[in-house]
Coordinates of N, CA, C and O in Angstrom, one line a residue:
Q1 N 47.1 -29.6 53.2 CA 47.4 -28.5 52.3 C 46.8 -28.8 50.9 O 47.1 -29.8 50.4
V2 N 46.1 -27.8 50.4 CA 45.5 -28.0 49.1 C 46.5 -27.5 48.1 O 47.1 -26.5 48.2
Q3 N 46.6 -28.3 47.0 CA 47.5 -28.0 45.9 C 46.8 -28.1 44.6 O 46.0 -29.1 44.4
L4 N 47.0 -27.2 43.7 CA 46.4 -27.2 42.4 C 47.5 -27.1 41.3 O 48.4 -26.3 41.4
V5 N 47.4 -28.0 40.3 CA 48.4 -28.1 39.3 C 47.7 -28.1 37.9 O 47.0 -29.0 37.6
E6 N 48.0 -27.0 37.2 CA 47.4 -26.9 35.8 C 48.2 -27.6 34.8 O 49.4 -27.7 34.9
S7 N 47.6 -28.1 33.7 CA 48.3 -28.7 32.6 C 47.4 -28.5 31.4 O 46.2 -28.2 31.5
G8 N 48.0 -28.7 30.2 CA 47.2 -28.6 29.0 C 47.3 -27.3 28.2 O 46.6 -27.2 27.1
G9 N 48.0 -26.4 28.7 CA 48.1 -25.1 27.9 C 48.9 -25.3 26.6 O 49.5 -26.4 26.4
G10 N 48.9 -24.3 25.8 CA 49.6 -24.4 24.5 C 49.2 -23.3 23.5 O 48.5 -22.4 23.9
S11 N 49.6 -23.5 22.3 CA 49.3 -22.6 21.2 C 48.4 -23.2 20.2 O 48.8 -24.3 19.7
V12 N 47.4 -22.5 19.8 CA 46.5 -23.1 18.7 C 46.1 -21.9 17.8 O 46.3 -20.8 18.1
Q13 N 45.4 -22.3 16.7 CA 44.9 -21.4 15.7 C 43.5 -21.0 16.2 O 42.8 -21.8 16.8
A14 N 43.0 -19.8 15.7 CA 41.7 -19.4 16.0 C 40.7 -20.5 15.4 O 40.9 -21.0 14.3
G15 N 39.7 -20.8 16.2 CA 38.7 -21.8 15.8 C 39.0 -23.2 16.3 O 38.1 -24.0 16.3
E16 N 40.2 -23.4 16.8 CA 40.5 -24.7 17.3 C 40.1 -24.8 18.8 O 39.6 -23.9 19.4
S17 N 40.4 -26.0 19.3 CA 40.0 -26.3 20.7 C 41.2 -26.7 21.5 O 42.3 -27.1 21.0
L18 N 41.0 -26.5 22.8 CA 42.1 -26.9 23.8 C 41.4 -27.2 25.1 O 40.4 -26.6 25.5
T19 N 42.0 -28.1 25.9 CA 41.5 -28.4 27.2 C 42.5 -28.2 28.2 O 43.7 -28.7 28.1
L20 N 42.2 -27.4 29.2 CA 43.0 -27.2 30.4 C 42.6 -28.1 31.5 O 41.4 -28.3 31.7
S21 N 43.5 -28.7 32.2 CA 43.2 -29.6 33.4 C 43.8 -29.0 34.6 O 44.9 -28.5 34.6
C22 N 43.2 -29.3 35.7 CA 43.7 -28.8 37.0 C 43.5 -30.0 38.0 O 42.4 -30.4 38.3
T23 N 44.6 -30.5 38.4 CA 44.6 -31.6 39.4 C 44.6 -31.0 40.8 O 45.4 -30.2 41.2
V24 N 43.5 -31.4 41.6 CA 43.3 -30.9 42.9 C 43.7 -31.9 43.9 O 43.1 -33.0 43.9
S25 N 44.6 -31.6 44.8 CA 45.0 -32.5 45.9 C 44.8 -31.8 47.2 O 44.9 -30.6 47.3
G26 N 44.6 -32.6 48.3 CA 44.3 -32.1 49.6 C 42.8 -32.0 49.8 O 42.0 -32.2 48.9
N27 N 42.5 -31.5 51.0 CA 41.1 -31.5 51.4 C 40.5 -30.1 51.3 O 40.9 -29.2 52.1
I28 N 39.6 -29.8 50.4 CA 38.9 -28.5 50.3 C 37.5 -28.6 50.9 O 36.7 -27.7 50.7
G29 N 37.2 -29.7 51.6 CA 35.9 -29.8 52.2 C 34.8 -30.3 51.2 O 35.1 -30.6 50.0
N30 N 33.6 -30.4 51.7 CA 32.5 -30.9 50.9 C 31.7 -29.8 50.2 O 30.9 -30.2 49.3
Y31 N 31.8 -28.6 50.5 CA 31.0 -27.5 50.0 C 31.9 -26.5 49.3 O 31.9 -25.3 49.6
Y32 N 32.6 -26.9 48.3 CA 33.7 -26.1 47.7 C 33.2 -25.4 46.4 O 32.1 -25.7 45.9
C33 N 34.0 -24.5 46.0 CA 33.9 -23.8 44.7 C 35.2 -23.9 44.0 O 36.2 -23.6 44.6
L34 N 35.1 -24.2 42.7 CA 36.3 -24.3 41.9 C 36.1 -23.3 40.7 O 35.0 -23.1 40.3
G35 N 37.2 -22.8 40.3 CA 37.1 -21.8 39.2 C 38.3 -21.7 38.3 O 39.4 -22.1 38.7
W36 N 38.1 -21.2 37.1 CA 39.1 -20.8 36.2 C 39.1 -19.3 36.0 O 38.1 -18.7 35.8
F37 N 40.3 -18.7 36.0 CA 40.5 -17.3 35.8 C 41.6 -17.1 34.8 O 42.3 -18.0 34.5
R38 N 41.6 -15.9 34.2 CA 42.7 -15.7 33.2 C 43.2 -14.3 33.2 O 42.5 -13.3 33.5
Q39 N 44.5 -14.2 32.9 CA 45.2 -12.9 32.9 C 45.6 -12.7 31.4 O 46.6 -13.3 31.0
P40 N 45.0 -11.7 30.7 CA 45.4 -11.5 29.4 C 46.8 -10.8 29.3 O 47.2 -10.2 30.3
P41 N 47.5 -10.8 28.2 CA 48.8 -10.2 28.1 C 48.6 -8.7 28.2 O 47.6 -8.1 27.8
G42 N 49.6 -8.1 28.8 CA 49.6 -6.6 28.9 C 48.8 -6.0 30.0 O 48.7 -4.8 30.2
K43 N 48.2 -6.9 30.8 CA 47.4 -6.4 32.0 C 48.1 -6.8 33.3 O 48.3 -7.9 33.6
E44 N 48.5 -5.8 34.0 CA 49.3 -6.1 35.2 C 48.4 -6.5 36.4 O 47.3 -6.1 36.5
R45 N 48.9 -7.5 37.1 CA 48.2 -7.9 38.3 C 49.2 -8.5 39.3 O 50.2 -9.1 38.9
E46 N 49.1 -8.2 40.5 CA 50.0 -8.6 41.5 C 49.7 -10.0 42.0 O 49.3 -10.2 43.2
G47 N 49.9 -11.0 41.2 CA 49.6 -12.3 41.6 C 48.2 -12.8 41.3 O 47.3 -12.0 41.4
A48 N 48.1 -14.1 41.1 CA 46.8 -14.7 40.8 C 45.8 -14.5 41.9 O 44.6 -14.3 41.7
A49 N 46.3 -14.5 43.2 CA 45.4 -14.4 44.3 C 44.6 -13.1 44.4 O 43.8 -13.0 45.3
T50 N 45.0 -12.1 43.6 CA 44.3 -10.9 43.6 C 43.0 -10.9 42.8 O 42.2 -9.9 42.8
F51 N 42.8 -12.0 42.0 CA 41.6 -12.1 41.3 C 40.4 -12.1 42.3 O 40.5 -12.7 43.3
E52 N 39.3 -11.5 41.9 CA 38.1 -11.6 42.7 C 37.1 -12.6 42.1 O 37.2 -13.0 40.9
F53 N 36.2 -13.1 42.9 CA 35.2 -14.1 42.4 C 34.6 -13.7 41.1 O 34.5 -14.5 40.2
D54 N 34.2 -12.5 41.0 CA 33.5 -12.0 39.8 C 34.4 -12.0 38.5 O 33.9 -11.9 37.4
D55 N 35.7 -12.2 38.7 CA 36.6 -12.3 37.6 C 36.6 -13.6 36.9 O 37.2 -13.8 35.9
A56 N 36.0 -14.6 37.5 CA 36.1 -16.0 37.1 C 35.6 -16.1 35.6 O 34.5 -15.6 35.3
V57 N 36.3 -16.9 34.9 CA 35.9 -17.3 33.5 C 34.8 -18.3 33.6 O 33.8 -18.3 32.8
A58 N 34.9 -19.2 34.5 CA 34.0 -20.3 34.8 C 34.1 -20.8 36.2 O 35.2 -20.8 36.7
T59 N 33.0 -21.2 36.8 CA 33.0 -21.8 38.1 C 32.3 -23.1 38.1 O 31.4 -23.4 37.4
F60 N 32.7 -24.0 39.1 CA 32.1 -25.3 39.3 C 31.9 -25.4 40.8 O 32.8 -25.4 41.6
E61 N 30.6 -25.6 41.2 CA 30.3 -25.8 42.6 C 30.2 -27.2 43.0 O 30.0 -28.1 42.1
F62 N 30.2 -27.5 44.3 CA 30.3 -28.9 44.8 C 29.1 -29.7 44.3 O 29.2 -31.0 44.2
D63 N 28.0 -29.1 44.0 CA 26.8 -29.8 43.6 C 26.7 -29.9 42.1 O 25.7 -30.4 41.6
G64 N 27.7 -29.5 41.4 CA 27.8 -29.6 39.9 C 27.3 -28.4 39.2 O 27.4 -28.4 37.9
A65 N 26.8 -27.4 39.9 CA 26.4 -26.2 39.2 C 27.5 -25.5 38.6 O 28.6 -25.4 39.2
T66 N 27.3 -24.9 37.4 CA 28.4 -24.2 36.7 C 27.9 -22.8 36.3 O 26.7 -22.6 36.1
T67 N 28.9 -21.9 36.2 CA 28.6 -20.6 35.6 C 29.7 -20.2 34.7 O 30.8 -20.7 34.8
Y68 N 29.4 -19.3 33.8 CA 30.4 -18.8 32.8 C 30.3 -17.3 32.6 O 29.2 -16.7 32.7
A69 N 31.4 -16.7 32.3 CA 31.5 -15.3 31.9 C 30.8 -15.2 30.5 O 30.9 -16.2 29.7
D70 N 30.2 -14.1 30.3 CA 29.5 -13.9 29.0 C 30.5 -14.1 27.8 O 30.0 -14.6 26.7
S71 N 31.7 -13.8 28.0 CA 32.7 -13.8 26.9 C 33.0 -15.3 26.4 O 33.5 -15.5 25.3
V72 N 32.7 -16.2 27.3 CA 33.0 -17.6 26.9 C 31.8 -18.5 26.9 O 31.9 -19.7 26.5
K73 N 30.7 -18.0 27.2 CA 29.4 -18.8 27.3 C 29.2 -19.4 25.9 O 29.2 -18.7 24.9
G74 N 28.9 -20.7 25.9 CA 28.6 -21.4 24.7 C 29.9 -22.0 24.0 O 29.7 -22.8 23.1
R75 N 31.0 -21.5 24.5 CA 32.3 -22.0 23.9 C 33.1 -22.8 24.9 O 33.8 -23.8 24.5
F76 N 33.1 -22.5 26.1 CA 33.8 -23.2 27.1 C 32.9 -24.0 28.0 O 31.8 -23.7 28.3
T77 N 33.5 -25.1 28.5 CA 32.8 -26.0 29.4 C 33.7 -26.4 30.5 O 34.8 -26.9 30.3
I78 N 33.2 -26.2 31.7 CA 33.9 -26.6 32.9 C 33.3 -27.8 33.5 O 32.1 -28.0 33.5
S79 N 34.2 -28.8 33.9 CA 33.7 -30.0 34.4 C 34.7 -30.6 35.4 O 35.8 -30.2 35.4
K80 N 34.2 -31.6 36.2 CA 35.1 -32.2 37.2 C 35.0 -33.7 37.2 O 33.9 -34.2 37.2
D81 N 36.1 -34.3 37.1 CA 36.2 -35.8 37.3 C 36.4 -36.1 38.7 O 37.5 -35.9 39.3
N82 N 35.3 -36.5 39.4 CA 35.4 -36.7 40.9 C 36.3 -37.9 41.2 O 36.8 -37.9 42.3
T83 N 36.4 -38.9 40.3 CA 37.2 -40.0 40.7 C 38.7 -39.7 40.7 O 39.5 -40.3 41.5
K84 N 39.1 -38.7 39.8 CA 40.5 -38.3 39.7 C 40.8 -37.0 40.3 O 41.9 -36.5 40.4
N85 N 39.7 -36.3 40.8 CA 39.8 -34.9 41.3 C 40.5 -34.0 40.4 O 41.5 -33.3 40.7
I86 N 40.0 -34.0 39.1 CA 40.6 -33.2 38.1 C 39.5 -32.2 37.6 O 38.4 -32.7 37.2
L87 N 39.8 -31.0 37.5 CA 38.9 -29.9 37.0 C 39.3 -29.6 35.6 O 40.5 -29.2 35.4
D88 N 38.4 -29.7 34.6 CA 38.8 -29.4 33.2 C 38.1 -28.2 32.8 O 37.0 -27.8 33.2
L89 N 38.7 -27.5 31.8 CA 38.1 -26.4 31.1 C 38.3 -26.7 29.6 O 39.4 -26.6 29.0
Q90 N 37.2 -27.2 29.0 CA 37.2 -27.5 27.6 C 36.9 -26.2 26.8 O 35.8 -25.6 27.0
M91 N 37.8 -25.8 26.0 CA 37.7 -24.5 25.3 C 37.6 -24.8 23.8 O 38.5 -25.3 23.1
N92 N 36.4 -24.4 23.2 CA 36.1 -24.6 21.8 C 36.0 -23.3 21.1 O 35.8 -22.2 21.7
S93 N 36.2 -23.3 19.8 CA 36.0 -22.1 19.0 C 36.9 -20.9 19.6 O 36.4 -19.8 19.7
L94 N 38.1 -21.2 19.8 CA 39.0 -20.3 20.5 C 39.2 -19.0 19.6 O 39.3 -19.1 18.4
K95 N 39.3 -17.9 20.2 CA 39.6 -16.6 19.6 C 40.9 -16.0 20.1 O 41.3 -16.3 21.2
P96 N 41.5 -15.2 19.3 CA 42.7 -14.5 19.7 C 42.6 -13.8 21.1 O 43.5 -13.8 21.9
E97 N 41.4 -13.3 21.3 CA 41.2 -12.6 22.6 C 41.1 -13.5 23.8 O 41.0 -13.1 24.9
D98 N 41.1 -14.9 23.5 CA 41.2 -15.8 24.6 C 42.6 -16.0 25.1 O 42.8 -16.7 26.1
T99 N 43.6 -15.5 24.4 CA 45.0 -15.6 24.8 C 45.1 -15.0 26.1 O 44.8 -13.8 26.4
A100 N 45.7 -15.8 27.0 CA 45.9 -15.4 28.4 C 46.6 -16.4 29.2 O 46.8 -17.6 28.7
F101 N 47.0 -16.1 30.4 CA 47.6 -17.0 31.4 C 46.4 -17.5 32.2 O 45.7 -16.6 32.8
Y102 N 46.1 -18.8 32.2 CA 44.9 -19.3 32.9 C 45.3 -19.9 34.2 O 46.3 -20.7 34.3
Y103 N 44.5 -19.6 35.2 CA 44.7 -20.1 36.6 C 43.5 -20.9 37.0 O 42.4 -20.5 36.8
C104 N 43.7 -22.0 37.7 CA 42.6 -22.6 38.4 C 42.7 -22.3 39.9 O 43.8 -22.0 40.4
A105 N 41.5 -22.3 40.5 CA 41.5 -21.9 41.9 C 40.4 -22.7 42.7 O 39.5 -23.2 42.1
A106 N 40.6 -22.8 44.0 CA 39.7 -23.6 44.8 C 39.4 -22.8 46.1 O 40.3 -22.1 46.6
D107 N 38.2 -23.0 46.7 CA 37.9 -22.4 47.9 C 36.9 -23.3 48.7 O 36.0 -24.0 48.1
P108 N 37.0 -23.4 50.0 CA 36.1 -24.3 50.8 C 34.7 -23.7 51.0 O 33.9 -24.4 51.6
H109 N 34.4 -22.5 50.5 CA 33.1 -22.0 50.5 C 32.3 -22.2 49.2 O 33.0 -22.2 48.1
P110 N 31.0 -22.4 49.2 CA 30.3 -22.6 48.0 C 30.4 -21.4 47.1 O 30.5 -20.2 47.6
C111 N 30.3 -21.6 45.8 CA 30.2 -20.5 44.8 C 29.0 -19.6 45.1 O 29.1 -18.4 45.0
T112 N 28.0 -20.2 45.5 CA 26.7 -19.5 45.8 C 27.0 -18.4 46.9 O 26.4 -17.3 46.8
Y113 N 27.8 -18.8 47.9 CA 28.1 -17.8 48.9 C 28.8 -16.6 48.4 O 28.4 -15.4 48.7
Y114 N 29.8 -16.8 47.5 CA 30.5 -15.6 46.9 C 29.5 -14.8 46.0 O 29.5 -13.6 46.0
R115 N 28.7 -15.5 45.2 CA 27.8 -14.9 44.3 C 26.8 -14.0 45.0 O 26.6 -12.9 44.6
E116 N 26.3 -14.5 46.1 CA 25.2 -13.7 46.8 C 25.7 -12.7 47.8 O 25.1 -11.7 48.0
Y117 N 26.9 -13.0 48.5 CA 27.3 -12.2 49.6 C 28.6 -11.5 49.4 O 28.9 -10.5 50.1
D118 N 29.5 -12.1 48.6 CA 30.8 -11.6 48.5 C 31.4 -11.7 47.1 O 32.4 -12.4 46.9
P119 N 30.9 -11.0 46.1 CA 31.3 -11.1 44.8 C 32.8 -10.6 44.6 O 33.4 -10.9 43.6
H120 N 33.3 -9.8 45.5 CA 34.6 -9.3 45.4 C 35.6 -10.2 46.3 O 36.7 -9.8 46.5
G121 N 35.1 -11.3 46.8 CA 35.9 -12.1 47.6 C 36.9 -12.9 46.8 O 36.9 -12.9 45.5
R122 N 37.9 -13.5 47.4 CA 39.0 -14.1 46.8 C 39.2 -15.6 47.2 O 39.0 -15.9 48.3
F123 N 39.5 -16.4 46.2 CA 39.6 -17.8 46.5 C 40.9 -18.1 47.3 O 41.8 -17.3 47.3
S124 N 40.9 -19.2 48.1 CA 42.0 -19.4 49.0 C 43.2 -20.1 48.3 O 44.3 -19.9 48.8
Y125 N 42.9 -20.9 47.3 CA 44.0 -21.7 46.8 C 44.1 -21.5 45.3 O 43.1 -21.5 44.6
W126 N 45.4 -21.5 44.8 CA 45.6 -21.2 43.4 C 46.7 -22.1 42.8 O 47.6 -22.5 43.5
G127 N 46.5 -22.4 41.5 CA 47.6 -23.1 40.8 C 48.6 -22.1 40.3 O 48.5 -20.9 40.4
Q128 N 49.6 -22.7 39.6 CA 50.7 -21.9 39.1 C 50.4 -21.3 37.7 O 51.1 -20.4 37.3
G129 N 49.3 -21.7 37.1 CA 48.9 -21.1 35.8 C 49.4 -21.9 34.6 O 50.4 -22.6 34.7
A130 N 48.8 -21.6 33.5 CA 49.2 -22.2 32.2 C 48.9 -21.3 31.1 O 47.8 -20.6 31.1
Q131 N 49.8 -21.2 30.1 CA 49.6 -20.2 29.0 C 48.8 -20.8 27.9 O 49.0 -21.9 27.5
V132 N 47.8 -20.0 27.4 CA 47.1 -20.4 26.3 C 47.2 -19.2 25.2 O 47.0 -18.1 25.6
T133 N 47.7 -19.6 24.1 CA 47.9 -18.6 23.0 C 47.1 -19.0 21.8 O 47.2 -20.1 21.3
V134 N 46.3 -18.1 21.3 CA 45.4 -18.3 20.1 C 45.8 -17.3 19.0 O 45.8 -16.1 19.2
S135 N 46.3 -17.9 17.9 CA 46.7 -17.1 16.8 C 45.6 -16.9 15.8 O 44.8 -17.9 15.5
S136 N 45.6 -15.8 15.1 CA 44.5 -15.5 14.1 C 45.0 -16.1 12.7 O 46.1 -16.4 12.5

């Protein structure tokens, strides 16, 4: 059973930095895709698992390839510590509009598969989420 546990959320001022971490346990296979998603306040959603691949803020593929949403490109960095199986999201130059509930997700299919064939597909495994609040 794959389990994801986020940590590192909190409240910061605009312009500051914060790192979210996601500890991944269980077997997701060798050709996986990992991602971070976010739910801004005031936007209704029926559970994290309803996010689609294209909603990802950042993705990390098994071969180390990364992608970012335009809104965070240049400010956020996704990385994975393979020895500890921890997925990090380093967030710099935070803005009030980055305020959201952040979820990490994992899937046994490559990110490339979703990007090319199923951009509306959904990840199989989700963490419980972590709140990030950025004040102006």
